[in-house]
Amino acid sequence: MHAFLLALGGQSLLAHASEQDNAKGFIEDSQWNLLNRSLYDRRDYEHGSLSNGARNAYKPRAERSDLAEEWTYGLMGDFTSGYTQGTVGFGLDAHTYIGRQLDTGGGRAGKARLLGIDNDGHPKDEFSRGGAAMKLRVSSTELRYGEQRVKTPVFGSSDSRLLPETATGWLLSSRELPATTFYGGHFNESTDRNATSHDRGFAVNYSNGKQGDSFDLVGVRTTAFKGLTASLFGAEYENTWRQQYLGAVYTQVLSNTQDLSFDLNLYRTQDTGKALSGQIDNTSWSLLSTYRYSAHSVGIGYQKIDGDTPYDYVTRSAIYLSNAVALSDFNGPQEASWMGRYDLNMVTYGVPGLTFSALYVRGSGIDGTHMDPRGGYSWLGYGKDGKHWERNVQAKYIVQSGPAKKLAFTLRHAVHRGNKAQAELDADQLRLAIEYPLGGSS
């Protein structure tokens, strides 16, 4: 028992103060945040790869635009209450999201998926949605029920477009043991980033099969061992697939200015029940090794998809594979891919808040000729000997002080090219995001 306590940070479980013991009150611990975001996304589709997004999908292929261009503004307001005092604490979290079109149209709305779309497939001038989640806490165990943002490797709310994704259901998280969190959840829908309603089921990334009605997960994440963060999750998408996930990040400090890290992610997915997306038997994994010296980081990653279907996931953020980048996830059936990346933090050179990154990914060996022809993935058009590559460069600056403190600018240019046996579009992307957060507490 003594060794077990030492492994958990040398803390006595009996002496471990619970989170509810420190509750100050519903209002006293409340916080509000207001995030302003302006996002411009331009995608030029090359070599006849015409956009099939938004209103372009309603036109004959010969009349589709090969340009997707959207400029938008989003306002995201979040209120997080504290917990009432006592053995059982109660609270409430609420959010309101508003998106507005600044410029698009003329067939230019498309694959960026920034704007809400009306029933005719045209981009909306303005769209909004909101929601709330009730929460209660006993000791260091918390239960949330309602619409919320979730972050796990098997089910996670993306915030990579104009507005965040949310999910409706319940999520239990328990931190009774030091440095360890247990999770359990049940969800009946996820609301996509550009959605204007809450009744569209789940955001599934690749399958066009009939949707399951629920998604369940259990898991554990621990940082109890020095230098190691480890996660183990299991999930079930009703009548579609069961999935297990193993993740580990280990960092070895070499000196004050050097460290070496290894990031492993592994997913095992198999069809279950009615197999609404067809036969699935997929093992997908990635390993990224990164060496950091002062301001410089160099990483090399390898990713492998072992299965006749692509690695698929519910919600837009439930992919922790290292080679899933801006324009492609490099997750085709039987695909193997390599990545090289370089990151530079300019704080070492007297410019805090300024960072640069560049990466290159090349995938090959894609073979979609053995997938279930009646399943949910045949529409993607995978062939044999598919290959492609992507190159990204990015610069980001966050203002460090003054009235504009935390104002952030992110500029990214991405290029993707591939042959006809893989399922991604050839495109050049230019993306500019400007964010200004405001916040406060009671």
Coordinates of C-alpha atoms in Angstrom, one line a residue, residues 37-390:
R37 CA -13.1 35.3 -33.4
S38 CA -12.7 36.4 -37.0
L39 CA -11.9 33.6 -39.4
Y40 CA -11.0 33.8 -43.1
D41 CA -10.6 30.5 -45.0
R42 CA -9.8 30.2 -48.7
R43 CA -9.4 26.9 -50.5
D44 CA -8.5 26.6 -54.2
Y45 CA -9.3 23.2 -55.5
E46 CA -6.8 22.0 -58.2
H47 CA -6.9 19.6 -61.1
G48 CA -10.7 19.3 -61.4
S49 CA -11.2 18.7 -57.7
L50 CA -14.3 20.9 -57.5
S51 CA -15.8 21.7 -54.1
N52 CA -18.7 19.6 -53.1
G53 CA -19.6 21.6 -50.0
A54 CA -22.5 24.0 -49.3
R55 CA -24.4 25.2 -52.4
N56 CA -21.8 23.7 -54.8
A57 CA -23.3 20.3 -53.9
Y58 CA -26.6 21.3 -55.4
K59 CA -25.1 22.2 -58.8
P60 CA -24.1 19.9 -61.7
R61 CA -20.4 19.1 -61.4
A62 CA -19.5 21.1 -64.5
E63 CA -21.0 24.2 -62.9
R64 CA -19.4 23.9 -59.5
S65 CA -16.8 26.4 -58.3
D66 CA -13.3 25.3 -57.7
L67 CA -12.9 28.0 -55.0
A68 CA -14.3 27.9 -51.5
E69 CA -13.9 31.2 -49.7
E70 CA -15.5 32.2 -46.4
W71 CA -14.9 35.2 -44.1
T72 CA -16.8 35.1 -40.9
Y73 CA -17.1 36.5 -37.4
G74 CA -18.0 34.5 -34.3
L75 CA -18.9 35.5 -30.7
M76 CA -18.8 32.8 -28.1
G77 CA -20.1 33.5 -24.6
D78 CA -19.7 31.0 -21.8
F79 CA -20.8 31.2 -18.1
T80 CA -19.4 28.7 -15.6
S81 CA -20.9 28.7 -12.1
G82 CA -19.3 27.6 -9.0
Y83 CA -20.7 24.9 -6.7
T84 CA -23.0 25.5 -3.8
Q85 CA -21.5 24.5 -0.4
G86 CA -22.3 21.3 1.4
T87 CA -21.9 17.6 0.9
V88 CA -23.5 17.8 -2.5
G89 CA -22.7 20.9 -4.6
F90 CA -24.9 22.1 -7.5
G91 CA -24.0 24.3 -10.4
L92 CA -24.9 25.4 -14.0
D93 CA -22.8 26.0 -17.1
A94 CA -24.4 27.9 -20.1
H95 CA -23.2 29.1 -23.5
T96 CA -24.4 31.2 -26.4
Y97 CA -22.7 31.1 -29.8
I98 CA -23.3 33.6 -32.7
G99 CA -21.8 33.4 -36.2
R100 CA -22.1 36.0 -38.9
Q101 CA -21.1 36.0 -42.6
L102 CA -18.7 38.8 -43.5
D103 CA -18.1 37.7 -47.1
T104 CA -18.9 34.6 -49.2
G105 CA -21.5 33.5 -51.8
G106 CA -21.4 33.1 -55.5
G107 CA -20.8 29.4 -55.0
R108 CA -17.8 30.1 -52.8
A109 CA -19.1 28.6 -49.6
G110 CA -17.7 25.1 -49.2
K111 CA -15.4 22.7 -47.5
A112 CA -14.3 25.1 -44.7
R113 CA -17.8 24.5 -43.0
L114 CA -17.7 27.9 -41.2
L115 CA -21.2 29.0 -41.9
G116 CA -24.6 27.6 -41.2
I117 CA -26.5 26.4 -44.3
D118 CA -30.1 26.9 -45.1
N119 CA -32.5 24.3 -46.6
D120 CA -31.5 25.2 -50.1
G121 CA -27.8 24.7 -49.4
H122 CA -27.0 28.5 -49.3
P123 CA -24.8 30.0 -46.6
K124 CA -26.7 31.9 -43.9
D125 CA -26.0 35.6 -43.2
E126 CA -26.2 34.9 -39.5
F127 CA -26.8 31.8 -37.3
S128 CA -26.8 31.1 -33.5
R129 CA -27.4 28.5 -31.0
G130 CA -27.1 28.0 -27.2
G131 CA -27.4 25.5 -24.4
A132 CA -26.7 24.6 -20.8
A133 CA -25.6 21.8 -18.6
M134 CA -26.6 21.2 -15.0
K135 CA -23.8 19.8 -12.7
L136 CA -23.4 18.3 -9.3
R137 CA -20.4 17.3 -7.3
V138 CA -19.8 15.0 -4.4
S139 CA -16.3 15.0 -3.0
S140 CA -14.1 15.1 -6.1
T141 CA -16.6 13.4 -8.4
E142 CA -18.6 15.5 -10.8
L143 CA -21.6 14.7 -13.0
R144 CA -22.7 17.0 -15.8
Y145 CA -26.0 16.6 -17.8
G146 CA -27.0 18.7 -20.8
E147 CA -25.3 20.3 -23.7
Q148 CA -21.5 20.6 -23.1
R149 CA -18.1 20.5 -24.6
V150 CA -16.2 17.2 -24.1
K151 CA -12.6 16.3 -24.4
T152 CA -11.6 12.7 -24.6
P153 CA -9.7 10.7 -27.3
V154 CA -12.8 8.8 -28.3
F155 CA -15.4 11.6 -28.2
G156 CA -14.3 15.2 -28.3
S157 CA -15.7 18.6 -29.1
S158 CA -13.8 20.4 -31.9
D159 CA -13.0 24.1 -31.9
S160 CA -11.1 24.3 -35.1
R161 CA -13.6 26.3 -37.2
L162 CA -15.7 29.4 -36.4
L163 CA -17.8 28.1 -33.5
P164 CA -17.2 25.1 -31.2
E165 CA -18.9 21.7 -31.4
T166 CA -21.0 20.5 -28.5
A167 CA -22.6 17.3 -27.3
T168 CA -25.8 16.5 -25.4
G169 CA -25.8 13.8 -22.7
W170 CA -24.2 13.1 -19.4
L171 CA -20.5 13.0 -18.4
L172 CA -19.1 11.7 -15.1
S173 CA -15.5 12.5 -14.1
S174 CA -13.9 11.4 -10.8
R175 CA -10.7 12.7 -9.4
E176 CA -10.7 10.9 -6.0
L177 CA -7.2 9.5 -6.6
P178 CA -4.4 12.0 -6.9
A179 CA -3.2 12.6 -10.5
T180 CA -5.8 10.2 -11.9
T181 CA -9.2 10.9 -13.5
F182 CA -11.9 8.3 -14.3
Y183 CA -14.5 9.0 -17.0
G184 CA -17.9 7.7 -17.9
G185 CA -20.4 9.2 -20.4
H186 CA -23.5 8.7 -22.4
F187 CA -24.5 11.0 -25.3
N188 CA -27.4 11.0 -27.7
E189 CA -26.2 13.7 -30.2
S190 CA -23.3 16.0 -31.1
T191 CA -23.9 19.4 -32.6
D192 CA -21.6 20.2 -35.4
R193 CA -19.5 23.4 -35.6
N194 CA -21.8 25.2 -38.1
A195 CA -25.1 23.6 -37.0
T196 CA -28.0 25.8 -36.1
S197 CA -30.2 23.1 -34.4
H198 CA -29.7 20.2 -32.0
D199 CA -31.6 17.4 -33.7
R200 CA -29.2 16.1 -36.4
G201 CA -27.8 13.2 -34.5
F202 CA -24.0 12.7 -34.5
A203 CA -21.3 14.3 -36.5
V204 CA -19.7 11.2 -38.2
N205 CA -16.6 12.1 -40.3
Y206 CA -16.5 9.5 -43.0
S207 CA -19.4 7.0 -43.0
N208 CA -22.7 7.8 -44.7
G209 CA -24.4 4.8 -43.1
K210 CA -27.5 5.1 -41.0
Q211 CA -26.7 6.7 -37.6
G212 CA -26.7 5.0 -34.2
D213 CA -28.8 6.6 -31.5
S214 CA -26.2 6.8 -28.7
F215 CA -22.6 6.9 -27.9
D216 CA -21.1 5.6 -24.6
L217 CA -17.6 5.8 -23.2
V218 CA -15.5 4.9 -20.1
G219 CA -11.9 5.7 -19.5
V220 CA -9.0 6.7 -17.2
R221 CA -6.2 9.2 -17.5
T222 CA -3.2 9.4 -15.2
T223 CA -0.2 11.6 -14.7
A224 CA 0.9 9.7 -11.5
F225 CA 4.2 8.6 -12.9
K226 CA 7.0 11.1 -13.5
G227 CA 7.3 12.2 -17.1
L228 CA 4.3 10.0 -18.3
T229 CA 0.7 10.8 -19.2
A230 CA -1.3 7.6 -20.0
S231 CA -4.9 7.1 -21.1
L232 CA -7.1 4.1 -21.6
F233 CA -10.6 4.4 -23.0
G234 CA -13.4 2.2 -24.3
A235 CA -16.4 3.4 -26.4
E236 CA -19.4 2.1 -28.2
Y237 CA -21.3 3.9 -31.0
E238 CA -24.6 2.1 -30.9
N239 CA -25.1 -0.6 -33.5
T240 CA -22.1 0.6 -35.4
W241 CA -18.7 0.0 -33.7
R242 CA -16.9 -0.7 -30.5
Q243 CA -13.6 1.0 -30.0
Q244 CA -10.7 0.8 -27.6
Y245 CA -8.0 3.5 -27.2
L246 CA -4.5 3.5 -25.6
G247 CA -2.5 6.7 -25.4
A248 CA 0.8 7.5 -23.7
V249 CA 3.1 10.6 -23.8
Y250 CA 6.5 10.2 -22.2
T251 CA 9.0 13.0 -21.8
Q252 CA 12.6 12.6 -20.8
V253 CA 14.3 15.8 -19.6
L254 CA 17.9 15.8 -20.8
S255 CA 18.9 19.2 -19.5
N256 CA 17.5 22.6 -18.7
T257 CA 17.2 23.3 -22.5
Q258 CA 16.7 19.8 -23.9
D259 CA 14.1 17.1 -23.7
L260 CA 13.0 14.1 -25.8
S261 CA 9.3 13.0 -26.0
F262 CA 7.4 10.1 -27.4
D263 CA 3.6 10.3 -28.2
L264 CA 1.8 7.0 -28.9
N265 CA -1.8 6.7 -29.9
L266 CA -3.6 3.4 -30.7
Y267 CA -7.2 2.8 -31.7
R268 CA -8.9 -0.6 -32.2
T269 CA -12.3 -0.5 -33.9
Q270 CA -14.7 -3.3 -34.7
D271 CA -18.3 -3.3 -35.9
T272 CA -21.0 -4.3 -33.5
G273 CA -24.8 -4.9 -33.3
K274 CA -26.5 -4.1 -36.6
A275 CA -23.2 -2.8 -38.1
L276 CA -24.9 0.2 -39.6
S277 CA -21.7 1.3 -41.3
G278 CA -20.9 -2.2 -42.5
Q279 CA -18.0 -4.5 -41.6
I280 CA -15.2 -2.8 -39.6
D281 CA -12.1 -4.4 -38.3
N282 CA -9.5 -1.6 -38.0
T283 CA -6.3 -1.0 -36.0
S284 CA -4.9 2.5 -36.3
W285 CA -1.8 3.8 -34.5
S286 CA 0.8 6.5 -34.6
L287 CA 4.1 7.3 -32.9
L288 CA 5.6 10.8 -32.8
S289 CA 9.1 11.4 -31.4
T290 CA 10.1 15.0 -30.7
Y291 CA 13.5 16.4 -29.7
R292 CA 13.5 19.9 -28.3
Y293 CA 16.6 22.1 -27.9
S294 CA 15.9 25.5 -26.5
A295 CA 13.6 27.3 -29.0
H296 CA 13.8 24.5 -31.6
S297 CA 11.7 21.3 -31.8
V298 CA 12.1 18.6 -34.5
G299 CA 9.6 15.7 -34.7
I300 CA 9.3 12.6 -36.8
G301 CA 6.0 10.6 -36.9
Y302 CA 4.8 7.3 -38.3
Q303 CA 1.2 6.4 -38.7
K304 CA -0.4 3.1 -39.9
I305 CA -4.0 2.1 -40.6
D306 CA -4.5 -1.7 -40.6
G307 CA -8.0 -2.4 -42.0
D308 CA -10.2 -2.3 -45.1
T309 CA -12.0 0.9 -44.0
P310 CA -10.6 4.3 -43.0
Y311 CA -10.2 5.1 -39.3
D312 CA -13.5 6.8 -38.5
Y313 CA -14.7 8.7 -35.5
V314 CA -17.7 10.5 -34.0
T315 CA -17.4 14.2 -33.3
R316 CA -14.7 16.2 -35.1
S317 CA -12.0 16.1 -32.5
A318 CA -11.9 12.4 -31.6
I319 CA -8.7 11.6 -33.5
Y320 CA -5.4 11.8 -31.6
L321 CA -3.4 10.2 -34.4
S322 CA -0.3 12.4 -35.0
N323 CA -0.5 12.6 -38.8
A324 CA -4.1 14.0 -38.8
V325 CA -3.3 17.5 -39.9
A326 CA -5.1 20.4 -41.6
L327 CA -6.5 19.0 -44.8
S328 CA -6.1 15.3 -44.4
D329 CA -6.2 12.8 -41.6
F330 CA -4.0 10.3 -43.5
N331 CA -6.4 7.6 -42.3
G332 CA -7.2 5.7 -45.5
P333 CA -7.6 1.9 -45.5
Q334 CA -4.2 0.2 -45.2
E335 CA -2.4 3.6 -45.4
A336 CA 1.1 4.2 -44.0
S337 CA 2.3 7.7 -43.6
W338 CA 5.4 9.6 -42.4
M339 CA 5.6 13.1 -41.0
G340 CA 8.4 15.5 -40.3
R341 CA 7.8 18.8 -38.5
Y342 CA 9.7 21.7 -37.1
D343 CA 8.6 24.2 -34.4
L344 CA 10.3 27.5 -33.4
N345 CA 9.4 29.5 -30.2
M346 CA 10.7 33.0 -30.6
V347 CA 10.7 33.8 -26.9
T348 CA 14.3 32.6 -26.8
Y349 CA 15.1 35.4 -29.3
G350 CA 13.3 38.1 -27.4
V351 CA 9.9 37.9 -29.1
P352 CA 7.6 36.2 -26.6
G353 CA 4.3 35.1 -28.0
L354 CA 5.6 34.5 -31.6
T355 CA 5.8 30.9 -32.8
F356 CA 6.4 29.2 -36.2
S357 CA 5.7 25.7 -37.3
A358 CA 6.2 23.7 -40.6
L359 CA 5.3 20.1 -41.3
Y360 CA 5.2 17.6 -44.2
V361 CA 3.2 14.3 -44.3
R362 CA 3.4 11.7 -47.1
G363 CA 1.0 8.7 -47.1
S364 CA 1.0 5.7 -49.4
G365 CA -0.3 2.1 -49.7
I366 CA -4.0 3.0 -49.6
D367 CA -6.2 0.1 -50.7
G368 CA -10.0 0.4 -50.5
T369 CA -10.8 -2.5 -52.9
H370 CA -11.6 -4.9 -50.1
M371 CA -14.1 -2.9 -48.0
D372 CA -17.7 -3.9 -47.5
P373 CA -19.5 -2.7 -50.7
R374 CA -22.7 -2.3 -48.8
G375 CA -21.1 -0.4 -45.9
G376 CA -20.9 3.3 -45.2
Y377 CA -17.5 3.9 -46.8
S378 CA -17.8 2.8 -50.4
W379 CA -19.0 6.2 -51.5
L380 CA -15.5 7.7 -50.7
G381 CA -14.1 6.1 -53.8
Y382 CA -10.9 4.6 -52.5
G383 CA -9.0 2.6 -55.1
K384 CA -5.7 0.7 -54.9
D385 CA -2.2 2.2 -54.5
G386 CA -3.5 5.5 -53.3
K387 CA -0.9 8.1 -52.2
H388 CA -0.9 11.7 -51.3
W389 CA 1.0 14.4 -49.4
E390 CA 0.4 17.6 -47.4

